[in-house]
Tab-separated table of N, CA and C in Angstrom:
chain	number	residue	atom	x	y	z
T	1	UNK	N	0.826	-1.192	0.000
T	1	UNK	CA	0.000	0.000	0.000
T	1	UNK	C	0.866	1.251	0.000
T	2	UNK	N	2.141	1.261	0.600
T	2	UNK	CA	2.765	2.501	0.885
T	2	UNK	C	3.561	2.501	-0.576
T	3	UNK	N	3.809	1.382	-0.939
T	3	UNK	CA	4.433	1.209	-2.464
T	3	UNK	C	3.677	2.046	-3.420
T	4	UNK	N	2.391	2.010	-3.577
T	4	UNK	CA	1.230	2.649	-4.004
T	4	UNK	C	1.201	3.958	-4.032
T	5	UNK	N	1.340	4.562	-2.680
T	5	UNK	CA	1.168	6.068	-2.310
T	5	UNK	C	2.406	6.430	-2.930
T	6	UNK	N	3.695	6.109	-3.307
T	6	UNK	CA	4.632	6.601	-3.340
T	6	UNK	C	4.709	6.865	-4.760
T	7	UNK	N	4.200	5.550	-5.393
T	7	UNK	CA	3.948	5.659	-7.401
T	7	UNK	C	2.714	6.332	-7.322
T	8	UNK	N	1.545	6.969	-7.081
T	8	UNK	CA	1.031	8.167	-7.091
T	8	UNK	C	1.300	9.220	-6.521
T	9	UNK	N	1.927	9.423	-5.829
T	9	UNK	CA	2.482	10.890	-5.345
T	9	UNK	C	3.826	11.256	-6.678
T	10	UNK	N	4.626	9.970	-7.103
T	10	UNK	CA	5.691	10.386	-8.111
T	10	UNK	C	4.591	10.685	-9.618
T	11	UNK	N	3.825	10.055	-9.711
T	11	UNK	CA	3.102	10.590	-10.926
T	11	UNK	C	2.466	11.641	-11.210
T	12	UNK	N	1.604	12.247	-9.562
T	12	UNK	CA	1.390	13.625	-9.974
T	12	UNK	C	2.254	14.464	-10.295
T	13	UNK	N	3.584	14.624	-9.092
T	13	UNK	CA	4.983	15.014	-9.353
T	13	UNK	C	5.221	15.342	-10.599
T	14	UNK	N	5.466	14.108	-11.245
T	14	UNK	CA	6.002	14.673	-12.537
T	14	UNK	C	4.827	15.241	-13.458
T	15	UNK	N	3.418	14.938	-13.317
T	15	UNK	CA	2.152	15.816	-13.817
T	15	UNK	C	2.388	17.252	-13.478
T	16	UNK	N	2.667	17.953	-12.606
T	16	UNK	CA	2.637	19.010	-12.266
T	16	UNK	C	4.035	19.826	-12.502
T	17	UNK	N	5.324	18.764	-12.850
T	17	UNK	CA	6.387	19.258	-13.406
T	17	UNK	C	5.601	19.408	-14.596
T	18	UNK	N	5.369	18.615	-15.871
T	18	UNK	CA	5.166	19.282	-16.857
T	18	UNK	C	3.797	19.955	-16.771
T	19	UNK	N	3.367	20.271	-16.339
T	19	UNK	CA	2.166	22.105	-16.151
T	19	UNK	C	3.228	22.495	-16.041
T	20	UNK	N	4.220	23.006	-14.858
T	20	UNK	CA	4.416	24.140	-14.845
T	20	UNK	C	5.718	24.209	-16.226
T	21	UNK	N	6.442	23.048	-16.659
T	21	UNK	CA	7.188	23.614	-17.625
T	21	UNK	C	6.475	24.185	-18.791
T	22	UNK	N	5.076	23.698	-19.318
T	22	UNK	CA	4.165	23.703	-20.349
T	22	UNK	C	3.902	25.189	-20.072
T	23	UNK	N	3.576	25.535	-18.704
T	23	UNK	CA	3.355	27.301	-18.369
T	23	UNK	C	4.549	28.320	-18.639
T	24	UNK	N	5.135	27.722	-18.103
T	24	UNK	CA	6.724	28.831	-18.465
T	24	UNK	C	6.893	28.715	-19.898
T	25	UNK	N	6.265	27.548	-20.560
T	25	UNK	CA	7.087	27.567	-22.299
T	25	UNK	C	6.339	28.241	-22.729
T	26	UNK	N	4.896	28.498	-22.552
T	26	UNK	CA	3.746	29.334	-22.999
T	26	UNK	C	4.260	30.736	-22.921
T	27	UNK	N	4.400	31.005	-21.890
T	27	UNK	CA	4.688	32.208	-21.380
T	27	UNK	C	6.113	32.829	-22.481
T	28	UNK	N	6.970	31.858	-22.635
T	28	UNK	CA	8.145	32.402	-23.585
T	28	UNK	C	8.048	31.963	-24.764
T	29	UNK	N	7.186	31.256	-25.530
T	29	UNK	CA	6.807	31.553	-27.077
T	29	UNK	C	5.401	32.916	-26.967
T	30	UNK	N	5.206	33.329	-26.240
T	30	UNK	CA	4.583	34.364	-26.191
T	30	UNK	C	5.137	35.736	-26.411
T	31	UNK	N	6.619	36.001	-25.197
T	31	UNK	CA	7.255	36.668	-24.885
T	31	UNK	C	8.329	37.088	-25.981
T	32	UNK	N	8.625	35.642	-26.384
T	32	UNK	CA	9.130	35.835	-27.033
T	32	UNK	C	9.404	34.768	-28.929
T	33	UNK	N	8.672	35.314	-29.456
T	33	UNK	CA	8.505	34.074	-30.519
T	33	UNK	C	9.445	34.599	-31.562
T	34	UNK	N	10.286	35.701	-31.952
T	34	UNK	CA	11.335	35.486	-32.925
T	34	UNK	C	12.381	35.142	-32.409
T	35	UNK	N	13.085	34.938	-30.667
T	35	UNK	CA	14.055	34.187	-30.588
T	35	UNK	C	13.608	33.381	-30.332
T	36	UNK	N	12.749	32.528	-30.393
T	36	UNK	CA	12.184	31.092	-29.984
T	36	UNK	C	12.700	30.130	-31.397
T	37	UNK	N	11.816	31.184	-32.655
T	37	UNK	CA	11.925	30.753	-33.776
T	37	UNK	C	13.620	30.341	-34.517
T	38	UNK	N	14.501	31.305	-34.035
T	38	UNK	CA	15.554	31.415	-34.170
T	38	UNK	C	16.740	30.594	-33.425
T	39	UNK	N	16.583	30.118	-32.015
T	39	UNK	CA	16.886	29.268	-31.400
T	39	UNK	C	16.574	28.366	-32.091
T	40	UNK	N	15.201	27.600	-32.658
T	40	UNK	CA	15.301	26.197	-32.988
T	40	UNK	C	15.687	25.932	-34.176
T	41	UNK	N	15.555	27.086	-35.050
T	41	UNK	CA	16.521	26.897	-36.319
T	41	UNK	C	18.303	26.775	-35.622
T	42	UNK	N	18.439	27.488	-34.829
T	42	UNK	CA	19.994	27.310	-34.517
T	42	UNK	C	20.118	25.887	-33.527
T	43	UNK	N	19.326	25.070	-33.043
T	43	UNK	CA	19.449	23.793	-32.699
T	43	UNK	C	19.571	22.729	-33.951
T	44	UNK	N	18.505	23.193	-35.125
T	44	UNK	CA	18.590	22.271	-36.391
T	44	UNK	C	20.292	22.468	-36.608
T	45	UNK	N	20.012	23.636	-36.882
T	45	UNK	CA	21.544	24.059	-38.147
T	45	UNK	C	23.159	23.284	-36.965
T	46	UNK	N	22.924	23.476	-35.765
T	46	UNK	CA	24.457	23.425	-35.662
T	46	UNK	C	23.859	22.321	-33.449
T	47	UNK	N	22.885	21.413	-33.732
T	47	UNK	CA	22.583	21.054	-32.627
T	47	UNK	C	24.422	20.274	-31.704
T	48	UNK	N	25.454	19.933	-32.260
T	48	UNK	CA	26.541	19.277	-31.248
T	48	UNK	C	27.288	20.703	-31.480
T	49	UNK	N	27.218	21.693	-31.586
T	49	UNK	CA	28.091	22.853	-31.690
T	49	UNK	C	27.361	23.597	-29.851
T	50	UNK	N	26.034	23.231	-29.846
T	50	UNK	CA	24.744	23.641	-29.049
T	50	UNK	C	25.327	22.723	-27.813
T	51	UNK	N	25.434	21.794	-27.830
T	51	UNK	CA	25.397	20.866	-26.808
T	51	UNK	C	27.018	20.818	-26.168
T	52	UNK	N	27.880	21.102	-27.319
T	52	UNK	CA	29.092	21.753	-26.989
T	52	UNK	C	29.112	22.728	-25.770
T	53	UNK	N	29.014	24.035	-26.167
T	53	UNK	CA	28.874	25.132	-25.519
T	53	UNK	C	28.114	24.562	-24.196
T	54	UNK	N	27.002	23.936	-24.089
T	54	UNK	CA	26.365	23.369	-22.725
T	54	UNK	C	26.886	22.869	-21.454
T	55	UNK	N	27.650	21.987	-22.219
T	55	UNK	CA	28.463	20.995	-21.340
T	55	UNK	C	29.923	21.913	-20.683
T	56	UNK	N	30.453	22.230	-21.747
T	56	UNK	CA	31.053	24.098	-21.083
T	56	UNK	C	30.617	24.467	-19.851
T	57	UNK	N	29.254	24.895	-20.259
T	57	UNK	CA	28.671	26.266	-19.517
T	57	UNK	C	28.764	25.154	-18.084
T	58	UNK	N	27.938	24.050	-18.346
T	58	UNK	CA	27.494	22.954	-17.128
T	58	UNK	C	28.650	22.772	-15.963
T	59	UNK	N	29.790	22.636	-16.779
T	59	UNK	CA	30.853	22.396	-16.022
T	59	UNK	C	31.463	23.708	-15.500
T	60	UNK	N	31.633	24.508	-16.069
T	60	UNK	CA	32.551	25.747	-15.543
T	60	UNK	C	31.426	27.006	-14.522
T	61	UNK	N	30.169	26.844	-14.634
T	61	UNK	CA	29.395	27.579	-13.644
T	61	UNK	C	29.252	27.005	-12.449
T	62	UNK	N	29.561	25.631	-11.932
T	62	UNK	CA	29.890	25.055	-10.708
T	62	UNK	C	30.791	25.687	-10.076
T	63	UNK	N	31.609	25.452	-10.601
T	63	UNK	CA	33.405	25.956	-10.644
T	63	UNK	C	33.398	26.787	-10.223
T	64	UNK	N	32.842	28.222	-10.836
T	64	UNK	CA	33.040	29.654	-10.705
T	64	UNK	C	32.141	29.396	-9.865
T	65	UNK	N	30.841	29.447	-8.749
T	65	UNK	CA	29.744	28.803	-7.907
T	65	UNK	C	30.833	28.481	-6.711
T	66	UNK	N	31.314	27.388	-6.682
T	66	UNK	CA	31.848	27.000	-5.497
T	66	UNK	C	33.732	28.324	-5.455
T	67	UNK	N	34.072	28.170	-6.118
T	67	UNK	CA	34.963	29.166	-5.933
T	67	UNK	C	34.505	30.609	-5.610
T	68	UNK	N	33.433	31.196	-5.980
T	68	UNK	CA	33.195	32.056	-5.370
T	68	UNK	C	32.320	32.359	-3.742
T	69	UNK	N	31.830	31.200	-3.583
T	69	UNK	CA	31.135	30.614	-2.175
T	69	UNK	C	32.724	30.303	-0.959
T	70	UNK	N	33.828	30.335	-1.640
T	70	UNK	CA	35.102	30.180	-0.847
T	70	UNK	C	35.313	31.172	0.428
T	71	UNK	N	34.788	32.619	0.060
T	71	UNK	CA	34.873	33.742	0.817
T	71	UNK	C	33.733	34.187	1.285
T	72	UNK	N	33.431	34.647	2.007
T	72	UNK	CA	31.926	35.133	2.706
T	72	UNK	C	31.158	36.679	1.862
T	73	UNK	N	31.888	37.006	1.076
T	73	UNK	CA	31.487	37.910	0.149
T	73	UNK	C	30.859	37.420	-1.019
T	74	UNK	N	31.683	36.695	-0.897
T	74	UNK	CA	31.238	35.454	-2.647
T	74	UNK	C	29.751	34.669	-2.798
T	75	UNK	N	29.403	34.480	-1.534
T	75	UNK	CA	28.577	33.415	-1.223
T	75	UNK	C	27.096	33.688	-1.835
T	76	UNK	N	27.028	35.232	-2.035
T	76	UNK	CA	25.667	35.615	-2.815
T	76	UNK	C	26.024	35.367	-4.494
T	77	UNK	N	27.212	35.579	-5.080
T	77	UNK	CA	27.736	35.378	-6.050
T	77	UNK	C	27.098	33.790	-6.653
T	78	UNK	N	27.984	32.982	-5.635
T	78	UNK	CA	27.846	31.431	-5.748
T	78	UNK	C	26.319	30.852	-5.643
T	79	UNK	N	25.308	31.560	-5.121
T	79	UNK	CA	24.236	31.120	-5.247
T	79	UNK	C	23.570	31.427	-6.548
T	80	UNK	N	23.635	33.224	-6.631
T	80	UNK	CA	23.522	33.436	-7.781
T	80	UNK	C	23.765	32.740	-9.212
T	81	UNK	N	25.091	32.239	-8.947
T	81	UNK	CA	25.438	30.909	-10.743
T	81	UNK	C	24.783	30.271	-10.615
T	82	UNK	N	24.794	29.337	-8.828
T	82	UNK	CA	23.723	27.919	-9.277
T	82	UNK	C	21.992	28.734	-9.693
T	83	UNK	N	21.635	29.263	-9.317
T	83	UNK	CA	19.984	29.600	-9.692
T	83	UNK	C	19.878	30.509	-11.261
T	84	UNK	N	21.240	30.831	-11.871
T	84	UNK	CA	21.021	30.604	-13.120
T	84	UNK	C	21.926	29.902	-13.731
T	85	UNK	N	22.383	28.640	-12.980
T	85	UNK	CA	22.558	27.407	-13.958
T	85	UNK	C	20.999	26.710	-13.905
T	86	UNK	N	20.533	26.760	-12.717
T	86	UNK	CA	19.052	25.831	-12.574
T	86	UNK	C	17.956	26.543	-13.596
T	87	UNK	N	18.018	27.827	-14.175
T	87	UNK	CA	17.335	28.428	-14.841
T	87	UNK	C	17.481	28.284	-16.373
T	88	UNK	N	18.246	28.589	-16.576
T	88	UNK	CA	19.279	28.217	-17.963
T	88	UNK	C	18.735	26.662	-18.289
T	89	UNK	N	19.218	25.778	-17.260
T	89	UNK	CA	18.875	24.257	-17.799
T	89	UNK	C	17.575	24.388	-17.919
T	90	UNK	N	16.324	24.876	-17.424
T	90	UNK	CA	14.812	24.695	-17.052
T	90	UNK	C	14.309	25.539	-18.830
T	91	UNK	N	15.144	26.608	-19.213
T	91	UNK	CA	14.645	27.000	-20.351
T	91	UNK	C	15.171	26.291	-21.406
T	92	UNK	N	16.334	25.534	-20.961
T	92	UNK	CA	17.078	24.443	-22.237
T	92	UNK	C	15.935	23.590	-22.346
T	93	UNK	N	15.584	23.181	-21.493
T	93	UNK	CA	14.288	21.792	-21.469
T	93	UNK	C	12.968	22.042	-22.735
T	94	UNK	N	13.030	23.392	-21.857
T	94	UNK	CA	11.534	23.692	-22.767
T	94	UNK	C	12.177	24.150	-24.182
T	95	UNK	N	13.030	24.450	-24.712
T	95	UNK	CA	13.445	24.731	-26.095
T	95	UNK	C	13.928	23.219	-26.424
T	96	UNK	N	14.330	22.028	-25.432
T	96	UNK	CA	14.428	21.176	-26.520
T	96	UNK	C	13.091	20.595	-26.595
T	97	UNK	N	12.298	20.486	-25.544
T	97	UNK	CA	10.449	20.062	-26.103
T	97	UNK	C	10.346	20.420	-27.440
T	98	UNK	N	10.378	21.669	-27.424
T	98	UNK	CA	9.990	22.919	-28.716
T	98	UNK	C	10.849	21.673	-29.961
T	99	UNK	N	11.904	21.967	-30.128
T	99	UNK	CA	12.432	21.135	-30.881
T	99	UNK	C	12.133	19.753	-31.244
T	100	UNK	N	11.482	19.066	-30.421
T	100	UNK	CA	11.608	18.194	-30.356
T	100	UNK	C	10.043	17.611	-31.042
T	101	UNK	N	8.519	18.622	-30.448
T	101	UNK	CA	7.961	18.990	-30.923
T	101	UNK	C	7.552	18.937	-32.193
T	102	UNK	N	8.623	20.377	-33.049
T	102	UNK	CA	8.734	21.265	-34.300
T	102	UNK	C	9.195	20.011	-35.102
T	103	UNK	N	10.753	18.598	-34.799
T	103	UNK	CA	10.638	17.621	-35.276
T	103	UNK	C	9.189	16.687	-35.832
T	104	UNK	N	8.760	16.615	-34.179
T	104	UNK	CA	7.789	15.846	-34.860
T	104	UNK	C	6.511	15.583	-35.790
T	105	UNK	N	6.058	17.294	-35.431
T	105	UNK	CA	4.946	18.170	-36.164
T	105	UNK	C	5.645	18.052	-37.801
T	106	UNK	N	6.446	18.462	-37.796
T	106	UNK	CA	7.318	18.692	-39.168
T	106	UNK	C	7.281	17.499	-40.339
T	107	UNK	N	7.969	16.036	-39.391
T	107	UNK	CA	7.222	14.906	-40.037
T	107	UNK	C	6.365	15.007	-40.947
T	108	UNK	N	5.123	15.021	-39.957
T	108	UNK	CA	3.610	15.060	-41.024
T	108	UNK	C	3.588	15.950	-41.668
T	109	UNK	N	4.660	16.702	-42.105
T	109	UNK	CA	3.742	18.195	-42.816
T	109	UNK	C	2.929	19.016	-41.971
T	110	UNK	N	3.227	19.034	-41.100
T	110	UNK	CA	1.855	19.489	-39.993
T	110	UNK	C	2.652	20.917	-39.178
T	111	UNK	N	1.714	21.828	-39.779
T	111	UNK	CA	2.204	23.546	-39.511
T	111	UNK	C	1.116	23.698	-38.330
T	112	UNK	N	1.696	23.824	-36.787
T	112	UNK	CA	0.935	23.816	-35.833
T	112	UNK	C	1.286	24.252	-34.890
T	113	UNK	N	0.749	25.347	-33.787
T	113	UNK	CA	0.658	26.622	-32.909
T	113	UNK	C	2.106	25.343	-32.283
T	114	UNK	N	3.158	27.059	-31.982
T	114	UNK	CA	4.015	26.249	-31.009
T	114	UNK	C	3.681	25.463	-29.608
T	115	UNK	N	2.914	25.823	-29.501
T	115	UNK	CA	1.823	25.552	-28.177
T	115	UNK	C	1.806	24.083	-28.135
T	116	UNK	N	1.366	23.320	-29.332
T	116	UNK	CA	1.250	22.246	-29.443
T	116	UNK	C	2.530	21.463	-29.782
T	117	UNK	N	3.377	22.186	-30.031
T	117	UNK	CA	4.715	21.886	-30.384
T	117	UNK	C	5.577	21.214	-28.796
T	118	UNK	N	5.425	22.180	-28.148
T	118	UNK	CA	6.100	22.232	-26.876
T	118	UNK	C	5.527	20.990	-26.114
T	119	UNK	N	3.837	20.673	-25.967
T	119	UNK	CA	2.986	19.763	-25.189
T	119	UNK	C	3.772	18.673	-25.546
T	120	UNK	N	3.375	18.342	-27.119
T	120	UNK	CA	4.470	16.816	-27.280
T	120	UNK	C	5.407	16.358	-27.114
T	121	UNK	N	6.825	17.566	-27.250
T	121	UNK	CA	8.000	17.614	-26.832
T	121	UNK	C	8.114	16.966	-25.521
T	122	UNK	N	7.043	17.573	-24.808
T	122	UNK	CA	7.499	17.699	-22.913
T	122	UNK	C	6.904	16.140	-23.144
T	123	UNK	N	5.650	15.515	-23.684
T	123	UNK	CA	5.450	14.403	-23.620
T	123	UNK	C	6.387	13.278	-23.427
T	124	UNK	N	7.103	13.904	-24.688
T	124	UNK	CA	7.949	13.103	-25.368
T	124	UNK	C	8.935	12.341	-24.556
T	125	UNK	N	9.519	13.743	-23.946
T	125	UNK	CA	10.746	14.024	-23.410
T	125	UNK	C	10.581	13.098	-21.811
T	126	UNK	N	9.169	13.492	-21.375
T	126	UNK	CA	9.052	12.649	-19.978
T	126	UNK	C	8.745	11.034	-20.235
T	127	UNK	N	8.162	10.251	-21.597
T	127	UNK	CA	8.305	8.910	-22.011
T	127	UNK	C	9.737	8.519	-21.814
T	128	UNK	N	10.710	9.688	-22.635
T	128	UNK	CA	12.284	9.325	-22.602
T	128	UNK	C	12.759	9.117	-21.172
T	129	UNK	N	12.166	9.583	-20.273
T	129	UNK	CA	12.755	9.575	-18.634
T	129	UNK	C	12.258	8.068	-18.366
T	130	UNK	N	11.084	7.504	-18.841
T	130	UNK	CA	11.054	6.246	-18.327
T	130	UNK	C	11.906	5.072	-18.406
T	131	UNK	N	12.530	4.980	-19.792
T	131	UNK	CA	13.377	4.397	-20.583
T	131	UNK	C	14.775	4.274	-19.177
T	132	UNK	N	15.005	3.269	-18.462
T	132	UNK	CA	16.322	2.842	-17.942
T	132	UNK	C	17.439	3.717	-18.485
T	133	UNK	N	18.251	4.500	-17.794
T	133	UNK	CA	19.468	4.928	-18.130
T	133	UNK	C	20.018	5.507	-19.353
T	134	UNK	N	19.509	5.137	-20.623
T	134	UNK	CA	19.610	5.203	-21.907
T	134	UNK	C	18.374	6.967	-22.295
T	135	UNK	N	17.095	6.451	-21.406
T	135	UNK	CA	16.265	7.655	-21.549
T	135	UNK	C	16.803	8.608	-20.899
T	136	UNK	N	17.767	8.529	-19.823
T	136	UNK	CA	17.916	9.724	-18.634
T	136	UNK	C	18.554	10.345	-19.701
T	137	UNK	N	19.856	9.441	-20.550
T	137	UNK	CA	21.113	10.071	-21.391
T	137	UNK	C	20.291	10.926	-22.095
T	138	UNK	N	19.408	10.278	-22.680
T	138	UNK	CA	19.048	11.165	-24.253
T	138	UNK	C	18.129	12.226	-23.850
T	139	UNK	N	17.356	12.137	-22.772
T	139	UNK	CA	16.770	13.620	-22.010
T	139	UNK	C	17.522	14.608	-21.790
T	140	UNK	N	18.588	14.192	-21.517
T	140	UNK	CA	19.848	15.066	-21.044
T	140	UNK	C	20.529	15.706	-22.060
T	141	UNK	N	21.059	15.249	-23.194
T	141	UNK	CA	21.379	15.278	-24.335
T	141	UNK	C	20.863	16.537	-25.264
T	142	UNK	N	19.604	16.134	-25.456
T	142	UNK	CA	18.374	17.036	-25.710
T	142	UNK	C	18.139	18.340	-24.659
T	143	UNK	N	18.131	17.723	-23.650
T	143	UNK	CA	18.220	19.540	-22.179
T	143	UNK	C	19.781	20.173	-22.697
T	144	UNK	N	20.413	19.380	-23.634
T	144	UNK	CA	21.562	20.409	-23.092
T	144	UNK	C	21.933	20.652	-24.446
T	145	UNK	N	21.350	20.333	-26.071
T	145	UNK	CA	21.171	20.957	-27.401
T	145	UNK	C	20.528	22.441	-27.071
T	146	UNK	N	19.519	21.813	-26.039
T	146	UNK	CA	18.653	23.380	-26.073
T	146	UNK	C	19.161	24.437	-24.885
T	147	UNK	N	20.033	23.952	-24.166
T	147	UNK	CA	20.587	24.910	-23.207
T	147	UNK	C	21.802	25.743	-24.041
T	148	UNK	N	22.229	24.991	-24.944
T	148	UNK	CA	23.766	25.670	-25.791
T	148	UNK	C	22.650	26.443	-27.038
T	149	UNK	N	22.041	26.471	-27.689
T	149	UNK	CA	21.093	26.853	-28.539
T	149	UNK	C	20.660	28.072	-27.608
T	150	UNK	N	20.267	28.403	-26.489
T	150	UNK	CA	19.420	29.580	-26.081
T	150	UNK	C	20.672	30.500	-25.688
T	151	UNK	N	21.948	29.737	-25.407
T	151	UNK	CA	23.246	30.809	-24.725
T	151	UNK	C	23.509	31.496	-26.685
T	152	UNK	N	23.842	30.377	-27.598
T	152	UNK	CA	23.908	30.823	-28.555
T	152	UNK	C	23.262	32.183	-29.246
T	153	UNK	N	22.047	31.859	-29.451
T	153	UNK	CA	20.818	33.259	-29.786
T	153	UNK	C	20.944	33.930	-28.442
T	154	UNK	N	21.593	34.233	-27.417
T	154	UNK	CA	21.487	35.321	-26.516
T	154	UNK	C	22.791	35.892	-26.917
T	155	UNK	N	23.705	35.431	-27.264
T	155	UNK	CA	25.021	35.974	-27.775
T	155	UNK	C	24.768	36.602	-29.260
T	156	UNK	N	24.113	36.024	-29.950
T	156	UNK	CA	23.591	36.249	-31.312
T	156	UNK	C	22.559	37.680	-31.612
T	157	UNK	N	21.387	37.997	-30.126
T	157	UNK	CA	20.897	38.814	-30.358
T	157	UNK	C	21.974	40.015	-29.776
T	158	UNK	N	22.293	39.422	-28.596
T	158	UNK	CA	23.465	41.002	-27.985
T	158	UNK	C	24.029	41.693	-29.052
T	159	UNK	N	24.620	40.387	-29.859
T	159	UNK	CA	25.559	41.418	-30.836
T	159	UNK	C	24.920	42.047	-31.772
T	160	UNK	N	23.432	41.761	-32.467
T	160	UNK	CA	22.218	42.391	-33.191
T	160	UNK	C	22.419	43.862	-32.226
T	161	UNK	N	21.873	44.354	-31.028
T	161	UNK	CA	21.718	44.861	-30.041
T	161	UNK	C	22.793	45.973	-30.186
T	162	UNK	N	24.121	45.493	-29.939
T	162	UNK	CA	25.168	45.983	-29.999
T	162	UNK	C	25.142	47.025	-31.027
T	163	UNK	N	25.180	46.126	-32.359
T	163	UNK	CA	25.211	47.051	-33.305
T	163	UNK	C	24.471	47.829	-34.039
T	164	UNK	N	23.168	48.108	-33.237
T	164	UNK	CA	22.348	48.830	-33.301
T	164	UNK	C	22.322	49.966	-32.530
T	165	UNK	N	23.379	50.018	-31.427
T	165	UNK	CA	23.255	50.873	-30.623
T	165	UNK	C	22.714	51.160	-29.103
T	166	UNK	N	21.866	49.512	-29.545
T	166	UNK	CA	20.600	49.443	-28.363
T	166	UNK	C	21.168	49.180	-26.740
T	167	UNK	N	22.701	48.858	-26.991
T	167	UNK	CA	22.840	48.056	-25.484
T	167	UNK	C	24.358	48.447	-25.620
């Protein structure tokens, strides 16, 4: 019985993980739909260049995190990286849904609200978590195409930005 409570309490769990990722992705193909659009073309065009840069970022924001948590000044610093490394990965997720999605919609010929793009993705993406060890990899894989893809188009628009004057 307690076996029970524990596989329904983990199923809403992850029910209510994807609401709220499905809410935040809403919220940023809203906010923002020409770097959305532009990110997942830059996951197609150059996705291990994406996942490159990720595994980078993954490893060296710890680093700089605990080295700056060394000194008692630092320690707002060091929290600061981890809660936008935890942020960064949470919007990688939902851009690789999107992708993942825009793949599958694409298949059929099927031109359809990103909205619906993202739902399947996250579907997708939480079937892949069931999968033994092999699903964790390729969830991961995919979180971190779309985590190097969103640093990419943020470097990509700055310098738009830049040379416009704007920033």
């Amino acid at each position: 019985a307690l076996t029970a409570a524990f596989a329904g309490m983990a199923v809403m769990m992850a029910l209510a993980g994807v609401a709220a990722m499905f809410i935040l992705g809403l919220i940023i193909i809203a906010l923002l739909p020409t770097f959305t659009d532009r990110t997942i073309r830059g996951m197609q065009k150059n996705p291990w260049g994406s996942f490159g840069l990720a595994i980078v970022t993954v490893i060296i924001l710890p680093i700089l995190g605990i080295s700056a948590m060394v000194t008692v000044i630092g320690i707002p610093i060091g929290v600061f990286l981890f809660m936008m490394l935890g942020l960064l990965c949470a919007i990688g997720h939902i851009y690789a849904a999107l992708y993942i999605g825009h793949g599958v919609f694409g298949a059929f010929k099927s031109d359809v609200h990103r909205a619906w793009q993202l739902l399947a993705g996250l579907i997708i993406l939480g079937i892949f978590t069931l999968i033994p060890i092999l699903g964790w990899l390729a969830r991961s894989i995919f979180v971190l195409i779309g985590t190097g893809a969103v640093l990419f188009e943020k470097q990509s628009t700055y310098r738009q930005m830049r040379a416009k004057h704007l920033v």
